[in-house]
Amino acid sequence: MNDRPLTLMAVHAHPDDEATGTGGVLARYAAEGIRTVLVTCTDGGCGDGPEGVKPGDPGHDPAAVARIRRQELEASCDILKIGHLEMLDYADSGMMGWPANDAPGSFWRTPVEESAARLAELLRRYRPDVVITYDENGFYGHPDHIQANRVTMAALAMTAPTPKVYWTTAPRSMMQRFGEAMREFGADVPEPDPAEAAAIAEIGLPDEEITTWVDTTAFGGQKFDSLAAHASQGENIFFLRMGRERFTELMGVETFVRVQDTTGAAVPENDLFAGLR
């Protein structure tokens, strides 16, 4: 008999990323008795500072921001009942094209094999049955999200096979509803130019290509509260404007594409652990 607990590991780029796309599954599976592990790759130092001071502006202190965001991340983990938090603590690389991309110690600049070796050690320690990270474009092109994908897939190649591996995604139908919700709640969304509009249209996947739809409605309040725990970044977290009820209505299903599998579980599926229990 194997008494090792079923384990879910989510590999994310920054503090607060754990809540947006995977807060529901992390809370749901923790409630079901599955061991949950969060790996956060960067310190979040390119986030907003106190009073909303922006990166690059006078008074923005990345080290101070990182300290605040670590505290917020720990609070979020408590809300989601995440069992284990592992920090790789690379410097936040900022958005694509920012000077922080090339700063010493930034996640984007660190060789993939170096970071992958560190993550591989965590994979060997926790032996997860399910691993979640971003797709090859980091969902929307953020350099640290792209690097998290590269590092995770390289680390998986260094270790014993993980039964199931998923990339976070969103159905295109949901992306359309997000746009409508942003207008509903007064977000100032300028009309994108044609190139930007084409890029936005490519975010996520057609509904029929999504392999996994997990109902997390019962955990919408926890997911909302975990986002709210990242108070220093509240200006950038649009979803908090909705309130719990509307948020849960819109965000009550989390979606993934299964990219590796040894179980043979049929798709589409409604459980990341289908075929494992």
PDB file of C-alpha atoms in Angstrom:
ATOM      1  CA  MET A   1       0.000   0.000   0.000  1.00  0.00           C
ATOM      2  CA  ASN A   2       1.237   3.497  -0.827  1.00  0.00           C
ATOM      3  CA  ASP A   3       0.420   5.828   2.062  1.00  0.00           C
ATOM      4  CA  ARG A   4       1.940   8.896   0.395  1.00  0.00           C
ATOM      5  CA  PRO A   5      -0.740  11.606   0.166  1.00  0.00           C
ATOM      6  CA  LEU A   6      -2.049  12.706  -3.197  1.00  0.00           C
ATOM      7  CA  THR A   7      -0.282  15.995  -3.914  1.00  0.00           C
ATOM      8  CA  LEU A   8      -0.994  19.044  -6.056  1.00  0.00           C
ATOM      9  CA  MET A   9       1.863  21.439  -6.876  1.00  0.00           C
ATOM     10  CA  ALA A  10       1.227  24.822  -8.502  1.00  0.00           C
ATOM     11  CA  VAL A  11       4.210  26.742  -9.901  1.00  0.00           C
ATOM     12  CA  HIS A  12       3.540  30.475 -10.148  1.00  0.00           C
ATOM     13  CA  ALA A  13       5.576  33.530 -11.000  1.00  0.00           C
ATOM     14  CA  HIS A  14       4.585  36.172  -8.420  1.00  0.00           C
ATOM     15  CA  PRO A  15       2.761  36.610  -5.143  1.00  0.00           C
ATOM     16  CA  ASP A  16      -0.987  36.923  -6.019  1.00  0.00           C
ATOM     17  CA  ASP A  17      -0.750  34.706  -9.136  1.00  0.00           C
ATOM     18  CA  GLU A  18      -1.727  31.722  -7.014  1.00  0.00           C
ATOM     19  CA  ALA A  19      -5.138  33.259  -6.371  1.00  0.00           C
ATOM     20  CA  THR A  20      -6.252  34.356  -9.816  1.00  0.00           C
ATOM     21  CA  GLY A  21      -6.156  31.175 -11.881  1.00  0.00           C
ATOM     22  CA  THR A  22      -5.732  28.453  -9.269  1.00  0.00           C
ATOM     23  CA  GLY A  23      -7.119  29.784  -5.985  1.00  0.00           C
ATOM     24  CA  GLY A  24     -10.255  27.715  -6.436  1.00  0.00           C
ATOM     25  CA  VAL A  25      -8.527  24.398  -7.082  1.00  0.00           C
ATOM     26  CA  LEU A  26      -5.977  24.971  -4.323  1.00  0.00           C
ATOM     27  CA  ALA A  27      -8.792  25.593  -1.821  1.00  0.00           C
ATOM     28  CA  ARG A  28     -10.988  22.776  -3.152  1.00  0.00           C
ATOM     29  CA  TYR A  29      -8.342  20.084  -3.114  1.00  0.00           C
ATOM     30  CA  ALA A  30      -7.016  21.153   0.298  1.00  0.00           C
ATOM     31  CA  ALA A  31     -10.582  20.745   1.601  1.00  0.00           C
ATOM     32  CA  GLU A  32     -10.661  17.253   0.070  1.00  0.00           C
ATOM     33  CA  GLY A  33      -7.554  16.255   2.028  1.00  0.00           C
ATOM     34  CA  ILE A  34      -5.073  16.529  -0.830  1.00  0.00           C
ATOM     35  CA  ARG A  35      -1.665  17.969   0.043  1.00  0.00           C
ATOM     36  CA  THR A  36      -1.178  21.331  -1.707  1.00  0.00           C
ATOM     37  CA  VAL A  37       2.188  22.891  -2.515  1.00  0.00           C
ATOM     38  CA  LEU A  38       2.726  26.372  -3.939  1.00  0.00           C
ATOM     39  CA  VAL A  39       6.035  27.313  -5.548  1.00  0.00           C
ATOM     40  CA  THR A  40       6.383  31.065  -6.113  1.00  0.00           C
ATOM     41  CA  CYS A  41       9.328  31.887  -8.343  1.00  0.00           C
ATOM     42  CA  THR A  42       9.869  35.630  -7.795  1.00  0.00           C
ATOM     43  CA  ASP A  43       9.712  38.104  -4.947  1.00  0.00           C
ATOM     44  CA  GLY A  44       7.164  40.410  -6.593  1.00  0.00           C
ATOM     45  CA  GLY A  45       9.455  43.422  -6.188  1.00  0.00           C
ATOM     46  CA  CYS A  46       8.183  45.050  -9.406  1.00  0.00           C
ATOM     47  CA  GLY A  47       4.725  45.441  -7.910  1.00  0.00           C
ATOM     48  CA  ASP A  48       3.263  48.671  -6.569  1.00  0.00           C
ATOM     49  CA  GLY A  49       4.778  50.154  -3.437  1.00  0.00           C
ATOM     50  CA  PRO A  50       3.043  51.929  -0.546  1.00  0.00           C
ATOM     51  CA  GLU A  51       0.594  54.635  -1.651  1.00  0.00           C
ATOM     52  CA  GLY A  52       0.558  53.022  -5.091  1.00  0.00           C
ATOM     53  CA  VAL A  53       4.037  54.199  -6.105  1.00  0.00           C
ATOM     54  CA  LYS A  54       4.943  52.516  -9.385  1.00  0.00           C
ATOM     55  CA  PRO A  55       8.151  50.686 -10.331  1.00  0.00           C
ATOM     56  CA  GLY A  56      10.716  53.158 -11.630  1.00  0.00           C
ATOM     57  CA  ASP A  57       9.121  56.120  -9.857  1.00  0.00           C
ATOM     58  CA  PRO A  58      10.923  57.972  -7.058  1.00  0.00           C
ATOM     59  CA  GLY A  59      10.427  56.207  -3.759  1.00  0.00           C
ATOM     60  CA  HIS A  60       9.785  52.745  -5.188  1.00  0.00           C
ATOM     61  CA  ASP A  61      11.881  50.276  -3.188  1.00  0.00           C
ATOM     62  CA  PRO A  62      11.756  46.759  -4.702  1.00  0.00           C
ATOM     63  CA  ALA A  63      13.169  45.162  -1.543  1.00  0.00           C
ATOM     64  CA  ALA A  64      10.509  46.791   0.641  1.00  0.00           C
ATOM     65  CA  VAL A  65       7.790  45.810  -1.824  1.00  0.00           C
ATOM     66  CA  ALA A  66       9.060  42.218  -1.789  1.00  0.00           C
ATOM     67  CA  ARG A  67       8.856  42.099   2.021  1.00  0.00           C
ATOM     68  CA  ILE A  68       5.250  43.322   1.993  1.00  0.00           C
ATOM     69  CA  ARG A  69       4.292  40.913  -0.753  1.00  0.00           C
ATOM     70  CA  ARG A  70       5.819  37.954   1.107  1.00  0.00           C
ATOM     71  CA  GLN A  71       3.582  38.746   4.082  1.00  0.00           C
ATOM     72  CA  GLU A  72       0.560  39.031   1.797  1.00  0.00           C
ATOM     73  CA  LEU A  73       1.423  35.750   0.100  1.00  0.00           C
ATOM     74  CA  GLU A  74       1.609  33.968   3.440  1.00  0.00           C
ATOM     75  CA  ALA A  75      -1.824  35.384   4.345  1.00  0.00           C
ATOM     76  CA  SER A  76      -3.218  34.189   1.004  1.00  0.00           C
ATOM     77  CA  CYS A  77      -1.811  30.710   1.624  1.00  0.00           C
ATOM     78  CA  ASP A  78      -3.514  30.618   5.026  1.00  0.00           C
ATOM     79  CA  ILE A  79      -6.854  31.554   3.423  1.00  0.00           C
ATOM     80  CA  LEU A  80      -6.531  28.895   0.705  1.00  0.00           C
ATOM     81  CA  LYS A  81      -5.272  26.325   3.261  1.00  0.00           C
ATOM     82  CA  ILE A  82      -2.137  25.706   1.178  1.00  0.00           C
ATOM     83  CA  GLY A  83      -0.043  23.162   3.005  1.00  0.00           C
ATOM     84  CA  HIS A  84       3.439  24.144   1.837  1.00  0.00           C
ATOM     85  CA  LEU A  85       4.841  27.387   0.414  1.00  0.00           C
ATOM     86  CA  GLU A  86       8.202  27.281  -1.351  1.00  0.00           C
ATOM     87  CA  MET A  87       9.850  30.518  -2.511  1.00  0.00           C
ATOM     88  CA  LEU A  88      12.573  30.477  -5.176  1.00  0.00           C
ATOM     89  CA  ASP A  89      13.054  34.210  -4.479  1.00  0.00           C
ATOM     90  CA  TYR A  90      14.319  35.353  -7.862  1.00  0.00           C
ATOM     91  CA  ALA A  91      14.003  39.071  -8.524  1.00  0.00           C
ATOM     92  CA  ASP A  92      10.775  40.046 -10.264  1.00  0.00           C
ATOM     93  CA  SER A  93      11.549  40.730 -13.943  1.00  0.00           C
ATOM     94  CA  GLY A  94       8.741  43.230 -14.542  1.00  0.00           C
ATOM     95  CA  MET A  95       6.759  43.438 -17.752  1.00  0.00           C
ATOM     96  CA  MET A  96       8.295  42.577 -21.115  1.00  0.00           C
ATOM     97  CA  GLY A  97      10.759  45.256 -22.193  1.00  0.00           C
ATOM     98  CA  TRP A  98      11.317  46.727 -18.716  1.00  0.00           C
ATOM     99  CA  PRO A  99      14.930  47.270 -17.581  1.00  0.00           C
ATOM    100  CA  ALA A 100      14.239  44.804 -14.761  1.00  0.00           C
ATOM    101  CA  ASN A 101      14.223  42.009 -17.382  1.00  0.00           C
ATOM    102  CA  ASP A 102      18.019  42.162 -17.496  1.00  0.00           C
ATOM    103  CA  ALA A 103      18.760  43.045 -13.876  1.00  0.00           C
ATOM    104  CA  PRO A 104      21.180  40.721 -12.064  1.00  0.00           C
ATOM    105  CA  GLY A 105      19.240  37.997 -10.280  1.00  0.00           C
ATOM    106  CA  SER A 106      16.051  38.494 -12.256  1.00  0.00           C
ATOM    107  CA  PHE A 107      14.076  35.340 -13.018  1.00  0.00           C
ATOM    108  CA  TRP A 108      14.002  36.124 -16.756  1.00  0.00           C
ATOM    109  CA  ARG A 109      17.783  36.467 -16.906  1.00  0.00           C
ATOM    110  CA  THR A 110      18.570  33.337 -14.860  1.00  0.00           C
ATOM    111  CA  PRO A 111      19.462  30.317 -17.027  1.00  0.00           C
ATOM    112  CA  VAL A 112      16.543  27.906 -17.259  1.00  0.00           C
ATOM    113  CA  GLU A 113      18.654  24.912 -16.307  1.00  0.00           C
ATOM    114  CA  GLU A 114      19.782  26.616 -13.089  1.00  0.00           C
ATOM    115  CA  SER A 115      16.240  27.399 -11.924  1.00  0.00           C
ATOM    116  CA  ALA A 116      14.974  24.029 -13.169  1.00  0.00           C
ATOM    117  CA  ALA A 117      17.509  22.191 -11.041  1.00  0.00           C
ATOM    118  CA  ARG A 118      16.166  23.947  -7.934  1.00  0.00           C
ATOM    119  CA  LEU A 119      12.566  23.156  -8.858  1.00  0.00           C
ATOM    120  CA  ALA A 120      13.514  19.552  -9.623  1.00  0.00           C
ATOM    121  CA  GLU A 121      14.668  19.194  -6.014  1.00  0.00           C
ATOM    122  CA  LEU A 122      11.199  20.252  -4.863  1.00  0.00           C
ATOM    123  CA  LEU A 123       9.577  17.815  -7.287  1.00  0.00           C
ATOM    124  CA  ARG A 124      11.675  15.006  -5.819  1.00  0.00           C
ATOM    125  CA  ARG A 125      10.828  16.073  -2.277  1.00  0.00           C
ATOM    126  CA  TYR A 126       7.053  16.394  -2.718  1.00  0.00           C
ATOM    127  CA  ARG A 127       6.523  13.907  -5.587  1.00  0.00           C
ATOM    128  CA  PRO A 128       3.364  15.653  -6.804  1.00  0.00           C
ATOM    129  CA  ASP A 129       0.685  13.720  -8.662  1.00  0.00           C
ATOM    130  CA  VAL A 130      -0.506  16.874 -10.415  1.00  0.00           C
ATOM    131  CA  VAL A 131       1.583  19.897 -11.438  1.00  0.00           C
ATOM    132  CA  ILE A 132       0.081  23.158 -12.708  1.00  0.00           C
ATOM    133  CA  THR A 133       1.873  26.060 -14.381  1.00  0.00           C
ATOM    134  CA  TYR A 134       1.327  28.474 -17.292  1.00  0.00           C
ATOM    135  CA  ASP A 135       1.361  27.795 -21.012  1.00  0.00           C
ATOM    136  CA  GLU A 136       4.353  28.577 -23.243  1.00  0.00           C
ATOM    137  CA  ASN A 137       3.269  32.213 -23.645  1.00  0.00           C
ATOM    138  CA  GLY A 138       2.723  32.662 -19.922  1.00  0.00           C
ATOM    139  CA  PHE A 139      -0.991  33.104 -20.728  1.00  0.00           C
ATOM    140  CA  TYR A 140      -0.493  36.753 -21.756  1.00  0.00           C
ATOM    141  CA  GLY A 141       3.217  37.183 -22.483  1.00  0.00           C
ATOM    142  CA  HIS A 142       4.630  38.156 -19.091  1.00  0.00           C
ATOM    143  CA  PRO A 143       8.333  37.212 -19.029  1.00  0.00           C
ATOM    144  CA  ASP A 144       8.213  35.649 -15.564  1.00  0.00           C
ATOM    145  CA  HIS A 145       5.182  33.557 -16.533  1.00  0.00           C
ATOM    146  CA  ILE A 146       6.940  32.386 -19.692  1.00  0.00           C
ATOM    147  CA  GLN A 147      10.027  31.547 -17.633  1.00  0.00           C
ATOM    148  CA  ALA A 148       7.910  29.634 -15.096  1.00  0.00           C
ATOM    149  CA  ASN A 149       6.632  27.452 -17.931  1.00  0.00           C
ATOM    150  CA  ARG A 150      10.131  26.819 -19.258  1.00  0.00           C
ATOM    151  CA  VAL A 151      11.560  26.069 -15.835  1.00  0.00           C
ATOM    152  CA  THR A 152       8.686  23.794 -14.832  1.00  0.00           C
ATOM    153  CA  MET A 153       8.789  21.740 -18.002  1.00  0.00           C
ATOM    154  CA  ALA A 154      12.592  21.448 -17.784  1.00  0.00           C
ATOM    155  CA  ALA A 155      12.397  20.382 -14.130  1.00  0.00           C
ATOM    156  CA  LEU A 156       9.773  17.762 -14.956  1.00  0.00           C
ATOM    157  CA  ALA A 157      12.114  16.374 -17.629  1.00  0.00           C
ATOM    158  CA  MET A 158      14.825  16.001 -14.972  1.00  0.00           C
ATOM    159  CA  THR A 159      12.683  13.931 -12.612  1.00  0.00           C
ATOM    160  CA  ALA A 160      10.533  10.816 -12.489  1.00  0.00           C
ATOM    161  CA  PRO A 161       7.331  11.169 -14.509  1.00  0.00           C
ATOM    162  CA  THR A 162       4.559  13.180 -12.875  1.00  0.00           C
ATOM    163  CA  PRO A 163       1.196  11.516 -13.615  1.00  0.00           C
ATOM    164  CA  LYS A 164      -0.610  14.667 -14.731  1.00  0.00           C
ATOM    165  CA  VAL A 165       0.641  18.110 -15.846  1.00  0.00           C
ATOM    166  CA  TYR A 166      -1.615  21.055 -16.658  1.00  0.00           C
ATOM    167  CA  TRP A 167      -1.305  24.558 -18.044  1.00  0.00           C
ATOM    168  CA  THR A 168      -3.711  27.225 -16.866  1.00  0.00           C
ATOM    169  CA  THR A 169      -5.928  28.708 -19.545  1.00  0.00           C
ATOM    170  CA  ALA A 170      -9.273  30.409 -20.089  1.00  0.00           C
ATOM    171  CA  PRO A 171     -12.006  29.633 -22.605  1.00  0.00           C
ATOM    172  CA  ARG A 172     -12.431  32.340 -25.236  1.00  0.00           C
ATOM    173  CA  SER A 173     -16.120  32.549 -24.265  1.00  0.00           C
ATOM    174  CA  MET A 174     -15.044  33.465 -20.729  1.00  0.00           C
ATOM    175  CA  MET A 175     -12.585  36.077 -21.976  1.00  0.00           C
ATOM    176  CA  GLN A 176     -15.505  37.764 -23.713  1.00  0.00           C
ATOM    177  CA  ARG A 177     -17.452  37.788 -20.433  1.00  0.00           C
ATOM    178  CA  PHE A 178     -14.435  39.278 -18.653  1.00  0.00           C
ATOM    179  CA  GLY A 179     -14.433  42.165 -21.118  1.00  0.00           C
ATOM    180  CA  GLU A 180     -18.127  42.759 -20.516  1.00  0.00           C
ATOM    181  CA  ALA A 181     -17.594  42.639 -16.746  1.00  0.00           C
ATOM    182  CA  MET A 182     -14.752  45.157 -16.932  1.00  0.00           C
ATOM    183  CA  ARG A 183     -17.036  47.606 -18.677  1.00  0.00           C
ATOM    184  CA  GLU A 184     -19.847  46.814 -16.227  1.00  0.00           C
ATOM    185  CA  PHE A 185     -17.668  47.700 -13.258  1.00  0.00           C
ATOM    186  CA  GLY A 186     -16.282  50.860 -14.778  1.00  0.00           C
ATOM    187  CA  ALA A 187     -12.798  49.800 -15.800  1.00  0.00           C
ATOM    188  CA  ASP A 188     -11.167  52.315 -18.117  1.00  0.00           C
ATOM    189  CA  VAL A 189     -10.413  50.034 -21.041  1.00  0.00           C
ATOM    190  CA  PRO A 190      -9.116  51.941 -24.077  1.00  0.00           C
ATOM    191  CA  GLU A 191      -9.797  50.581 -27.529  1.00  0.00           C
ATOM    192  CA  PRO A 192      -6.739  48.527 -28.513  1.00  0.00           C
ATOM    193  CA  ASP A 193      -5.038  49.086 -31.834  1.00  0.00           C
ATOM    194  CA  PRO A 194      -5.507  46.284 -34.405  1.00  0.00           C
ATOM    195  CA  ALA A 195      -2.284  44.485 -33.427  1.00  0.00           C
ATOM    196  CA  GLU A 196      -3.206  44.543 -29.726  1.00  0.00           C
ATOM    197  CA  ALA A 197      -6.760  43.437 -30.499  1.00  0.00           C
ATOM    198  CA  ALA A 198      -5.424  40.461 -32.465  1.00  0.00           C
ATOM    199  CA  ALA A 199      -3.109  39.512 -29.576  1.00  0.00           C
ATOM    200  CA  ILE A 200      -5.942  39.774 -27.036  1.00  0.00           C
ATOM    201  CA  ALA A 201      -8.130  37.594 -29.240  1.00  0.00           C
ATOM    202  CA  GLU A 202      -5.471  34.860 -29.035  1.00  0.00           C
ATOM    203  CA  ILE A 203      -5.418  34.762 -25.213  1.00  0.00           C
ATOM    204  CA  GLY A 204      -6.866  31.538 -23.866  1.00  0.00           C
ATOM    205  CA  LEU A 205      -8.208  28.699 -25.994  1.00  0.00           C
ATOM    206  CA  PRO A 206     -11.342  27.877 -27.949  1.00  0.00           C
ATOM    207  CA  ASP A 207     -13.746  26.195 -25.546  1.00  0.00           C
ATOM    208  CA  GLU A 208     -13.518  22.851 -27.330  1.00  0.00           C
ATOM    209  CA  GLU A 209      -9.724  22.675 -26.811  1.00  0.00           C
ATOM    210  CA  ILE A 210      -9.934  22.944 -23.029  1.00  0.00           C
ATOM    211  CA  THR A 211      -9.497  19.528 -21.448  1.00  0.00           C
ATOM    212  CA  THR A 212     -10.372  20.238 -17.841  1.00  0.00           C
ATOM    213  CA  TRP A 213     -13.186  22.269 -16.246  1.00  0.00           C
ATOM    214  CA  VAL A 214     -13.128  22.261 -12.434  1.00  0.00           C
ATOM    215  CA  ASP A 215     -16.111  23.611 -10.486  1.00  0.00           C
ATOM    216  CA  THR A 216     -14.775  25.736  -7.624  1.00  0.00           C
ATOM    217  CA  THR A 217     -17.956  27.706  -6.924  1.00  0.00           C
ATOM    218  CA  ALA A 218     -18.074  26.552  -3.310  1.00  0.00           C
ATOM    219  CA  PHE A 219     -14.648  28.106  -2.765  1.00  0.00           C
ATOM    220  CA  GLY A 220     -15.316  31.453  -4.454  1.00  0.00           C
ATOM    221  CA  GLY A 221     -15.262  33.304  -1.133  1.00  0.00           C
ATOM    222  CA  GLN A 222     -11.849  31.899  -0.239  1.00  0.00           C
ATOM    223  CA  LYS A 223     -10.515  32.768  -3.683  1.00  0.00           C
ATOM    224  CA  PHE A 224     -11.841  36.328  -3.396  1.00  0.00           C
ATOM    225  CA  ASP A 225     -10.354  36.712   0.085  1.00  0.00           C
ATOM    226  CA  SER A 226      -6.991  35.367  -1.080  1.00  0.00           C
ATOM    227  CA  LEU A 227      -6.888  38.013  -3.785  1.00  0.00           C
ATOM    228  CA  ALA A 228      -7.925  40.670  -1.264  1.00  0.00           C
ATOM    229  CA  ALA A 229      -5.021  39.586   0.962  1.00  0.00           C
ATOM    230  CA  HIS A 230      -2.701  41.085  -1.673  1.00  0.00           C
ATOM    231  CA  ALA A 231      -3.860  44.542  -0.625  1.00  0.00           C
ATOM    232  CA  SER A 232      -0.741  46.377  -1.785  1.00  0.00           C
ATOM    233  CA  GLN A 233      -1.622  45.424  -5.373  1.00  0.00           C
ATOM    234  CA  GLY A 234      -5.351  46.127  -5.019  1.00  0.00           C
ATOM    235  CA  GLU A 235      -5.279  48.878  -7.638  1.00  0.00           C
ATOM    236  CA  ASN A 236      -4.196  46.279 -10.208  1.00  0.00           C
ATOM    237  CA  ILE A 237      -6.617  43.524  -9.166  1.00  0.00           C
ATOM    238  CA  PHE A 238      -9.715  44.381 -11.157  1.00  0.00           C
ATOM    239  CA  PHE A 239     -11.710  41.405  -9.859  1.00  0.00           C
ATOM    240  CA  LEU A 240     -11.936  42.885  -6.350  1.00  0.00           C
ATOM    241  CA  ARG A 241     -14.319  45.542  -7.659  1.00  0.00           C
ATOM    242  CA  MET A 242     -16.990  42.917  -8.266  1.00  0.00           C
ATOM    243  CA  GLY A 243     -17.678  41.801  -4.716  1.00  0.00           C
ATOM    244  CA  ARG A 244     -17.814  38.148  -3.684  1.00  0.00           C
ATOM    245  CA  GLU A 245     -21.122  37.193  -5.290  1.00  0.00           C
ATOM    246  CA  ARG A 246     -20.420  38.522  -8.790  1.00  0.00           C
ATOM    247  CA  PHE A 247     -16.810  37.346  -8.563  1.00  0.00           C
ATOM    248  CA  THR A 248     -17.877  33.788  -7.724  1.00  0.00           C
ATOM    249  CA  GLU A 249     -20.434  33.810 -10.514  1.00  0.00           C
ATOM    250  CA  LEU A 250     -17.812  34.816 -13.056  1.00  0.00           C
ATOM    251  CA  MET A 251     -14.818  32.928 -11.617  1.00  0.00           C
ATOM    252  CA  GLY A 252     -16.470  29.775 -10.250  1.00  0.00           C
ATOM    253  CA  VAL A 253     -14.925  27.405 -12.799  1.00  0.00           C
ATOM    254  CA  GLU A 254     -11.167  27.084 -13.320  1.00  0.00           C
ATOM    255  CA  THR A 255      -9.978  25.702 -16.631  1.00  0.00           C
ATOM    256  CA  PHE A 256      -6.836  23.919 -17.776  1.00  0.00           C
ATOM    257  CA  VAL A 257      -5.301  22.103 -20.696  1.00  0.00           C
ATOM    258  CA  ARG A 258      -3.756  18.739 -19.842  1.00  0.00           C
ATOM    259  CA  VAL A 259      -0.323  18.440 -21.436  1.00  0.00           C
ATOM    260  CA  GLN A 260       1.042  15.286 -19.809  1.00  0.00           C
ATOM    261  CA  ASP A 261      -0.851  12.266 -18.517  1.00  0.00           C
ATOM    262  CA  THR A 262      -0.099   8.705 -17.486  1.00  0.00           C
ATOM    263  CA  THR A 263      -3.576   7.827 -16.200  1.00  0.00           C
ATOM    264  CA  GLY A 264      -5.553   7.562 -19.425  1.00  0.00           C
ATOM    265  CA  ALA A 265      -8.428   9.502 -17.854  1.00  0.00           C
ATOM    266  CA  ALA A 266     -10.924  10.579 -20.500  1.00  0.00           C
ATOM    267  CA  VAL A 267     -11.216  14.225 -21.489  1.00  0.00           C
ATOM    268  CA  PRO A 268     -12.948  16.531 -21.066  1.00  0.00           C
ATOM    269  CA  GLU A 269     -12.657  15.987 -17.331  1.00  0.00           C
ATOM    270  CA  ASN A 270     -13.922  17.852 -14.274  1.00  0.00           C
ATOM    271  CA  ASP A 271     -11.260  16.763 -11.786  1.00  0.00           C
ATOM    272  CA  LEU A 272      -7.500  17.295 -11.907  1.00  0.00           C
ATOM    273  CA  PHE A 273      -7.153  13.984 -10.041  1.00  0.00           C
ATOM    274  CA  ALA A 274      -9.322  11.950 -12.419  1.00  0.00           C
ATOM    275  CA  GLY A 275      -7.657   8.568 -12.838  1.00  0.00           C
ATOM    276  CA  LEU A 276      -5.690   8.954  -9.619  1.00  0.00           C
ATOM    277  CA  ARG A 277      -8.395   8.142  -7.051  1.00  0.00           C
TER     278      ARG A 277
END
